[in-house]
Amino acid sequence: MDLDVVNMFVIAGGTLAIPILAFVASFLLWPSALIRIYYWYWRRALGMQVRYVHHGDYQFCYSFRGRPGHKPSILMLHGFSAHKDMWLSVVKFLPKNLHLVCVDMPGHEGTTRSSLDDLSIDGQVKRIHQFVECLKLNKKPFHLIGTSMGGHVAGVYAAYYPSDVCSLSLVCPAGLQYSTDNQFVQRLKELQESATVEKIPLIPSTPEEMSEMLQLCSYVRFKVPQQILQGLVDVRIPHNNFYRKLFLEIVNEKSRYSLHQNMDKIKVPTQIIWGKQDQVLDVSGADMLAKSIANCQVELLENCGHSVVMERPRKTAKLLVDFLASVHNTDNNKKLD
């Protein structure tokens, strides 16, 4: 073979090898950086833009797609220790003509974290109302959806600010009082009694604990590589002290049952989505809400755990779109595109 051709293959091979080796090195050495890049790329691919808005010296970080129109805007509230990007898997399956807003909850990701902030459910509801006012999102009633802790906040928000909200979706929300505790809640109470706050199952600090948390929250058993588990832990560890503080705040007497105490004040059409195999918050909560909220639809998902948004994003998106169509067809006699 001609020497020049050999040289060409060597150069070409070297050129390809550099980015490949860089990717492998990044995966092995800086998996948390790759996770951040992954979310950045996904937001970009889905057309979600990140913006900041301020209420006094308090900063809210949010992502959005679309503009307000004749259809209700949709405000999406994530769960405990998550962030706005957890909704991307659902956004992927939502129509592009909807105005979507995903906000980082108080103290999470790009939203201000302050030692003076009231992290109770009431405190978070007030903060979200400030965010809504900053964006003038309530110029026309919007649809509110929240999952887990975000569902707790969303439900109480709908009770406190009924004129802001035209409809509501609660995805396995926290904040309900059960007659009996499930295994997860029993374990939490034992940890509280022993003051072992370092071992809260929803606040992992090792890859092994992260794997256990994923198994707790998901019915589907994901096979996650060790390096990805390490990356997920690395992203969370700097925030774990805040997560512990927040967790203890939302499970204390002031906040634990806020949704239960206010569910009969929810007057807007409401959709409940719950995984039947939820090990964190028992699915019987759906029936409690249905009995207290007059205009309520319940959707129970087979073979699905607590992480409904991650496990069944396409189904969640379809249920949301169908619910909005049914509710707002009734109100406006027109279909959701």
Tab-separated table of C-alpha atoms in Angstrom:
chain	number	residue	atom	x	y	z
A	1	MET	CA	0.000	0.000	0.000
A	2	ASP	CA	1.262	3.479	-0.864
A	3	LEU	CA	2.876	5.192	2.101
A	4	ASP	CA	0.761	8.324	1.609
A	5	VAL	CA	-2.433	6.234	1.844
A	6	VAL	CA	-1.155	4.587	5.011
A	7	ASN	CA	-0.400	8.014	6.467
A	8	MET	CA	-3.915	9.167	5.542
A	9	PHE	CA	-5.496	6.274	7.465
A	10	VAL	CA	-3.211	6.897	10.445
A	11	ILE	CA	-4.148	10.595	10.513
A	12	ALA	CA	-7.844	9.846	10.024
A	13	GLY	CA	-7.756	7.207	12.737
A	14	GLY	CA	-5.994	9.584	15.090
A	15	THR	CA	-8.495	12.342	14.352
A	16	LEU	CA	-11.414	10.056	15.193
A	17	ALA	CA	-9.639	8.611	18.207
A	18	ILE	CA	-9.219	11.974	19.938
A	19	PRO	CA	-12.958	12.750	20.442
A	20	ILE	CA	-13.699	9.092	21.208
A	21	LEU	CA	-10.981	8.964	23.865
A	22	ALA	CA	-12.119	12.329	25.215
A	23	PHE	CA	-15.678	11.000	25.556
A	24	VAL	CA	-14.508	7.802	27.275
A	25	ALA	CA	-12.276	9.791	29.631
A	26	SER	CA	-15.135	12.161	30.444
A	27	PHE	CA	-17.457	9.227	31.109
A	28	LEU	CA	-14.948	7.619	33.456
A	29	LEU	CA	-13.599	10.726	35.178
A	30	TRP	CA	-16.380	13.319	35.033
A	31	PRO	CA	-19.737	11.533	34.671
A	32	SER	CA	-21.538	14.416	36.408
A	33	ALA	CA	-20.363	16.806	33.677
A	34	LEU	CA	-21.790	14.480	31.021
A	35	ILE	CA	-25.129	14.395	32.840
A	36	ARG	CA	-25.277	18.214	32.740
A	37	ILE	CA	-24.382	18.207	29.052
A	38	TYR	CA	-27.064	15.597	28.458
A	39	TYR	CA	-29.775	17.831	29.952
A	40	TRP	CA	-28.465	20.860	28.061
A	41	TYR	CA	-28.602	18.964	24.784
A	42	TRP	CA	-32.094	17.571	25.510
A	43	ARG	CA	-33.476	21.017	26.361
A	44	ARG	CA	-32.028	22.379	23.145
A	45	ALA	CA	-33.421	19.510	21.063
A	46	LEU	CA	-36.918	20.020	22.511
A	47	GLY	CA	-36.869	23.794	22.104
A	48	MET	CA	-36.921	24.534	25.844
A	49	GLN	CA	-35.253	27.857	26.679
A	50	VAL	CA	-33.843	28.678	30.130
A	51	ARG	CA	-34.615	32.066	31.663
A	52	TYR	CA	-34.351	33.815	35.042
A	53	VAL	CA	-36.811	36.161	36.721
A	54	HIS	CA	-36.508	38.046	40.003
A	55	HIS	CA	-38.889	38.884	42.808
A	56	GLY	CA	-36.900	41.428	44.770
A	57	ASP	CA	-33.550	39.764	45.430
A	58	TYR	CA	-34.990	36.256	44.994
A	59	GLN	CA	-34.176	34.523	41.700
A	60	PHE	CA	-36.318	31.921	39.960
A	61	CYS	CA	-34.879	29.744	37.197
A	62	TYR	CA	-37.251	28.213	34.670
A	63	SER	CA	-37.436	26.764	31.183
A	64	PHE	CA	-40.231	27.360	28.717
A	65	ARG	CA	-41.480	26.554	25.245
A	66	GLY	CA	-44.156	28.373	23.264
A	67	ARG	CA	-46.161	31.484	24.110
A	68	PRO	CA	-49.427	32.132	25.916
A	69	GLY	CA	-52.395	31.731	23.595
A	70	HIS	CA	-56.064	30.757	23.684
A	71	LYS	CA	-55.121	27.410	25.266
A	72	PRO	CA	-54.129	27.423	28.937
A	73	SER	CA	-50.450	27.732	29.771
A	74	ILE	CA	-49.077	24.754	31.706
A	75	LEU	CA	-46.938	25.269	34.819
A	76	MET	CA	-45.004	22.152	35.875
A	77	LEU	CA	-43.691	21.602	39.429
A	78	HIS	CA	-41.050	18.917	40.014
A	79	GLY	CA	-40.571	16.705	43.036
A	80	PHE	CA	-38.206	16.646	46.000
A	81	SER	CA	-34.489	17.022	45.126
A	82	ALA	CA	-35.225	17.062	41.377
A	83	HIS	CA	-35.183	20.026	38.979
A	84	LYS	CA	-37.070	21.509	36.033
A	85	ASP	CA	-35.416	19.120	33.553
A	86	MET	CA	-37.166	16.088	35.044
A	87	TRP	CA	-40.173	17.092	32.891
A	88	LEU	CA	-38.240	16.829	29.614
A	89	SER	CA	-39.265	13.202	29.120
A	90	VAL	CA	-42.928	14.329	29.172
A	91	VAL	CA	-42.311	17.538	27.187
A	92	LYS	CA	-41.014	15.346	24.366
A	93	PHE	CA	-44.533	14.000	23.814
A	94	LEU	CA	-46.509	17.222	24.311
A	95	PRO	CA	-47.786	19.282	21.353
A	96	LYS	CA	-45.458	22.118	20.396
A	97	ASN	CA	-48.323	24.599	20.298
A	98	LEU	CA	-48.736	24.480	24.084
A	99	HIS	CA	-47.114	27.096	26.305
A	100	LEU	CA	-45.041	25.121	28.824
A	101	VAL	CA	-43.227	26.489	31.884
A	102	CYS	CA	-41.031	24.278	34.107
A	103	VAL	CA	-39.655	26.029	37.198
A	104	ASP	CA	-36.939	25.013	39.631
A	105	MET	CA	-38.653	24.766	43.017
A	106	PRO	CA	-37.365	26.913	45.934
A	107	GLY	CA	-33.727	26.117	46.716
A	108	HIS	CA	-33.352	23.747	43.760
A	109	GLU	CA	-30.935	24.085	40.836
A	110	GLY	CA	-30.995	27.703	39.559
A	111	THR	CA	-33.608	29.071	41.984
A	112	THR	CA	-32.343	30.952	45.042
A	113	ARG	CA	-31.347	28.910	48.075
A	114	SER	CA	-31.471	30.946	51.263
A	115	SER	CA	-31.085	29.895	54.886
A	116	LEU	CA	-33.870	32.388	55.658
A	117	ASP	CA	-36.337	30.853	53.200
A	118	ASP	CA	-39.522	29.216	54.463
A	119	LEU	CA	-39.326	25.702	53.018
A	120	SER	CA	-42.661	24.546	54.432
A	121	ILE	CA	-45.363	23.659	51.914
A	122	ASP	CA	-47.088	26.988	52.622
A	123	GLY	CA	-43.770	28.790	52.124
A	124	GLN	CA	-43.194	27.039	48.795
A	125	VAL	CA	-46.742	27.816	47.659
A	126	LYS	CA	-46.131	31.508	48.349
A	127	ARG	CA	-42.859	31.409	46.419
A	128	ILE	CA	-44.511	29.768	43.419
A	129	HIS	CA	-47.217	32.437	43.546
A	130	GLN	CA	-44.479	35.091	43.433
A	131	PHE	CA	-43.044	33.341	40.369
A	132	VAL	CA	-46.476	33.276	38.713
A	133	GLU	CA	-46.934	36.985	39.421
A	134	CYS	CA	-43.467	37.803	38.021
A	135	LEU	CA	-44.311	36.078	34.725
A	136	LYS	CA	-47.899	37.366	34.784
A	137	LEU	CA	-48.794	33.743	34.141
A	138	ASN	CA	-52.109	34.270	35.933
A	139	LYS	CA	-53.211	36.976	33.506
A	140	LYS	CA	-55.374	34.106	32.307
A	141	PRO	CA	-56.007	30.960	34.418
A	142	PHE	CA	-53.392	28.274	33.733
A	143	HIS	CA	-53.169	24.511	34.118
A	144	LEU	CA	-51.011	23.405	37.047
A	145	ILE	CA	-49.312	20.022	37.261
A	146	GLY	CA	-47.051	18.718	40.017
A	147	THR	CA	-45.524	15.418	41.013
A	148	SER	CA	-44.754	14.120	44.544
A	149	MET	CA	-43.658	17.161	46.588
A	150	GLY	CA	-44.510	19.311	43.565
A	151	GLY	CA	-47.966	17.720	43.552
A	152	HIS	CA	-48.334	18.600	47.225
A	153	VAL	CA	-47.474	22.236	46.452
A	154	ALA	CA	-49.688	22.268	43.337
A	155	GLY	CA	-52.736	20.995	45.204
A	156	VAL	CA	-52.373	23.524	48.015
A	157	TYR	CA	-51.726	26.285	45.459
A	158	ALA	CA	-55.026	25.461	43.722
A	159	ALA	CA	-56.788	25.681	47.106
A	160	TYR	CA	-55.143	28.994	48.078
A	161	TYR	CA	-55.278	30.739	44.684
A	162	PRO	CA	-58.365	29.344	42.919
A	163	SER	CA	-58.636	32.232	40.442
A	164	ASP	CA	-55.123	31.518	39.098
A	165	VAL	CA	-55.823	27.924	38.082
A	166	CYS	CA	-58.264	26.603	35.478
A	167	SER	CA	-57.420	22.909	35.949
A	168	LEU	CA	-55.053	20.712	37.933
A	169	SER	CA	-53.061	17.496	37.495
A	170	LEU	CA	-51.600	15.778	40.564
A	171	VAL	CA	-49.112	12.979	39.900
A	172	CYS	CA	-48.713	10.728	42.980
A	173	PRO	CA	-48.788	13.788	45.269
A	174	ALA	CA	-47.455	13.893	48.805
A	175	GLY	CA	-49.385	15.524	51.644
A	176	LEU	CA	-52.120	12.980	52.371
A	177	GLN	CA	-52.895	11.304	55.691
A	178	TYR	CA	-53.258	7.518	55.463
A	179	SER	CA	-54.930	5.263	58.010
A	180	THR	CA	-51.913	2.935	57.917
A	181	ASP	CA	-48.289	3.602	57.044
A	182	ASN	CA	-46.582	1.760	54.206
A	183	GLN	CA	-43.128	0.233	54.651
A	184	PHE	CA	-41.328	3.341	53.399
A	185	VAL	CA	-43.133	5.702	55.788
A	186	GLN	CA	-42.549	3.300	58.696
A	187	ARG	CA	-38.833	3.366	57.916
A	188	LEU	CA	-38.835	7.169	57.813
A	189	LYS	CA	-40.513	7.350	61.221
A	190	GLU	CA	-37.904	5.006	62.659
A	191	LEU	CA	-35.142	7.239	61.281
A	192	GLN	CA	-36.807	10.326	62.765
A	193	GLU	CA	-37.138	8.693	66.179
A	194	SER	CA	-33.490	7.640	66.123
A	195	ALA	CA	-32.422	11.060	64.731
A	196	THR	CA	-30.545	9.276	61.938
A	197	VAL	CA	-31.159	11.946	59.311
A	198	GLU	CA	-28.014	10.956	57.404
A	199	LYS	CA	-29.742	7.810	56.122
A	200	ILE	CA	-32.907	9.188	54.503
A	201	PRO	CA	-33.527	6.831	51.533
A	202	LEU	CA	-34.362	9.717	49.164
A	203	ILE	CA	-31.001	11.397	49.799
A	204	PRO	CA	-28.312	9.009	48.509
A	205	SER	CA	-24.623	9.715	49.041
A	206	THR	CA	-23.101	6.610	47.388
A	207	PRO	CA	-23.738	4.800	44.082
A	208	GLU	CA	-25.181	1.886	46.060
A	209	GLU	CA	-27.663	4.169	47.836
A	210	MET	CA	-28.529	5.793	44.512
A	211	SER	CA	-29.311	2.367	43.061
A	212	GLU	CA	-31.513	1.589	46.084
A	213	MET	CA	-33.367	4.880	45.655
A	214	LEU	CA	-34.021	4.162	41.984
A	215	GLN	CA	-35.401	0.738	42.918
A	216	LEU	CA	-37.581	2.321	45.605
A	217	CYS	CA	-39.024	4.924	43.239
A	218	SER	CA	-39.400	2.813	40.095
A	219	TYR	CA	-41.326	-0.338	39.317
A	220	VAL	CA	-39.191	-0.868	36.225
A	221	ARG	CA	-35.755	-2.124	37.215
A	222	PHE	CA	-33.350	0.079	35.281
A	223	LYS	CA	-29.861	-1.310	34.729
A	224	VAL	CA	-27.803	1.801	35.363
A	225	PRO	CA	-24.010	1.617	34.808
A	226	GLN	CA	-21.855	2.265	37.869
A	227	GLN	CA	-20.331	5.385	36.314
A	228	ILE	CA	-23.761	6.909	35.709
A	229	LEU	CA	-24.766	6.121	39.298
A	230	GLN	CA	-21.559	7.824	40.436
A	231	GLY	CA	-22.351	10.825	38.247
A	232	LEU	CA	-25.867	11.099	39.661
A	233	VAL	CA	-24.451	10.996	43.197
A	234	ASP	CA	-21.728	13.532	42.393
A	235	VAL	CA	-24.346	15.981	41.134
A	236	ARG	CA	-26.404	15.603	44.326
A	237	ILE	CA	-23.781	15.448	47.101
A	238	PRO	CA	-23.100	19.230	47.257
A	239	HIS	CA	-26.842	19.733	47.865
A	240	ASN	CA	-27.529	16.915	50.326
A	241	ASN	CA	-27.439	19.110	53.440
A	242	PHE	CA	-30.102	21.325	51.870
A	243	TYR	CA	-32.156	18.276	50.878
A	244	ARG	CA	-32.047	17.006	54.471
A	245	LYS	CA	-33.200	20.382	55.781
A	246	LEU	CA	-35.982	20.533	53.194
A	247	PHE	CA	-37.085	16.954	53.849
A	248	LEU	CA	-37.365	17.483	57.588
A	249	GLU	CA	-39.356	20.664	56.926
A	250	ILE	CA	-41.932	19.063	54.622
A	251	VAL	CA	-42.512	16.026	56.847
A	252	ASN	CA	-42.990	17.948	60.079
A	253	GLU	CA	-46.417	18.616	61.572
A	254	LYS	CA	-46.811	22.007	59.873
A	255	SER	CA	-46.493	20.615	56.344
A	256	ARG	CA	-46.945	16.847	56.302
A	257	TYR	CA	-50.693	16.812	55.641
A	258	SER	CA	-51.230	20.222	54.012
A	259	LEU	CA	-52.835	18.744	50.903
A	260	HIS	CA	-55.139	16.554	52.993
A	261	GLN	CA	-56.222	19.582	55.013
A	262	ASN	CA	-56.949	21.642	51.896
A	263	MET	CA	-58.155	19.125	49.313
A	264	ASP	CA	-61.826	19.928	49.865
A	265	LYS	CA	-61.068	23.542	48.874
A	266	ILE	CA	-59.938	22.507	45.380
A	267	LYS	CA	-62.761	23.497	43.039
A	268	VAL	CA	-61.169	23.247	39.584
A	269	PRO	CA	-61.357	20.131	37.370
A	270	THR	CA	-58.659	17.820	38.683
A	271	GLN	CA	-56.791	14.841	37.267
A	272	ILE	CA	-55.032	12.309	39.511
A	273	ILE	CA	-52.324	10.094	37.984
A	274	TRP	CA	-50.748	7.397	40.163
A	275	GLY	CA	-48.592	4.325	39.649
A	276	LYS	CA	-50.265	1.248	41.124
A	277	GLN	CA	-46.929	-0.080	42.376
A	278	ASP	CA	-45.860	3.156	44.116
A	279	GLN	CA	-43.726	2.164	47.130
A	280	VAL	CA	-43.218	5.742	48.352
A	281	LEU	CA	-46.779	7.118	48.485
A	282	ASP	CA	-49.582	4.581	48.550
A	283	VAL	CA	-51.897	4.548	45.545
A	284	SER	CA	-54.948	4.605	47.846
A	285	GLY	CA	-54.329	8.350	48.062
A	286	ALA	CA	-55.971	8.664	44.646
A	287	ASP	CA	-59.284	7.486	46.073
A	288	MET	CA	-59.008	9.924	48.994
A	289	LEU	CA	-58.608	12.836	46.604
A	290	ALA	CA	-61.398	11.636	44.305
A	291	LYS	CA	-63.827	11.562	47.242
A	292	SER	CA	-62.938	15.111	48.324
A	293	ILE	CA	-62.642	16.909	44.966
A	294	ALA	CA	-65.956	17.260	43.149
A	295	ASN	CA	-64.730	17.255	39.543
A	296	CYS	CA	-61.981	14.649	39.625
A	297	GLN	CA	-60.679	12.013	37.199
A	298	VAL	CA	-58.389	9.219	38.389
A	299	GLU	CA	-55.879	7.394	36.193
A	300	LEU	CA	-54.056	4.432	37.754
A	301	LEU	CA	-51.090	3.076	35.825
A	302	GLU	CA	-50.246	-0.630	35.877
A	303	ASN	CA	-46.632	-1.710	36.321
A	304	CYS	CA	-45.594	1.776	37.398
A	305	GLY	CA	-44.042	3.070	40.603
A	306	HIS	CA	-43.577	6.509	42.133
A	307	SER	CA	-41.505	7.949	39.275
A	308	VAL	CA	-44.458	8.153	36.892
A	309	VAL	CA	-42.932	10.989	34.874
A	310	MET	CA	-39.746	8.996	34.225
A	311	GLU	CA	-41.303	5.536	33.853
A	312	ARG	CA	-44.323	6.433	31.719
A	313	PRO	CA	-43.646	9.793	30.039
A	314	ARG	CA	-45.591	9.089	26.847
A	315	LYS	CA	-48.627	7.883	28.791
A	316	THR	CA	-48.415	10.858	31.167
A	317	ALA	CA	-48.317	13.277	28.247
A	318	LYS	CA	-51.281	11.584	26.551
A	319	LEU	CA	-53.351	11.605	29.743
A	320	LEU	CA	-52.550	15.287	30.265
A	321	VAL	CA	-53.452	16.282	26.696
A	322	ASP	CA	-56.663	14.224	26.750
A	323	PHE	CA	-57.653	15.735	30.106
A	324	LEU	CA	-57.053	19.282	28.901
A	325	ALA	CA	-59.028	18.559	25.745
A	326	SER	CA	-61.998	17.178	27.695
A	327	VAL	CA	-62.032	19.990	30.246
A	328	HIS	CA	-61.519	22.868	27.876
A	329	ASN	CA	-63.765	21.448	25.156
A	330	THR	CA	-66.513	21.612	27.759
A	331	ASP	CA	-65.585	25.176	28.645
A	332	ASN	CA	-64.840	26.508	25.178
A	333	ASN	CA	-66.539	24.026	22.849
A	334	LYS	CA	-63.327	23.633	20.904
A	335	LYS	CA	-60.740	20.875	20.632
A	336	LEU	CA	-57.121	20.881	21.719
A	337	ASP	CA	-55.037	20.531	18.572
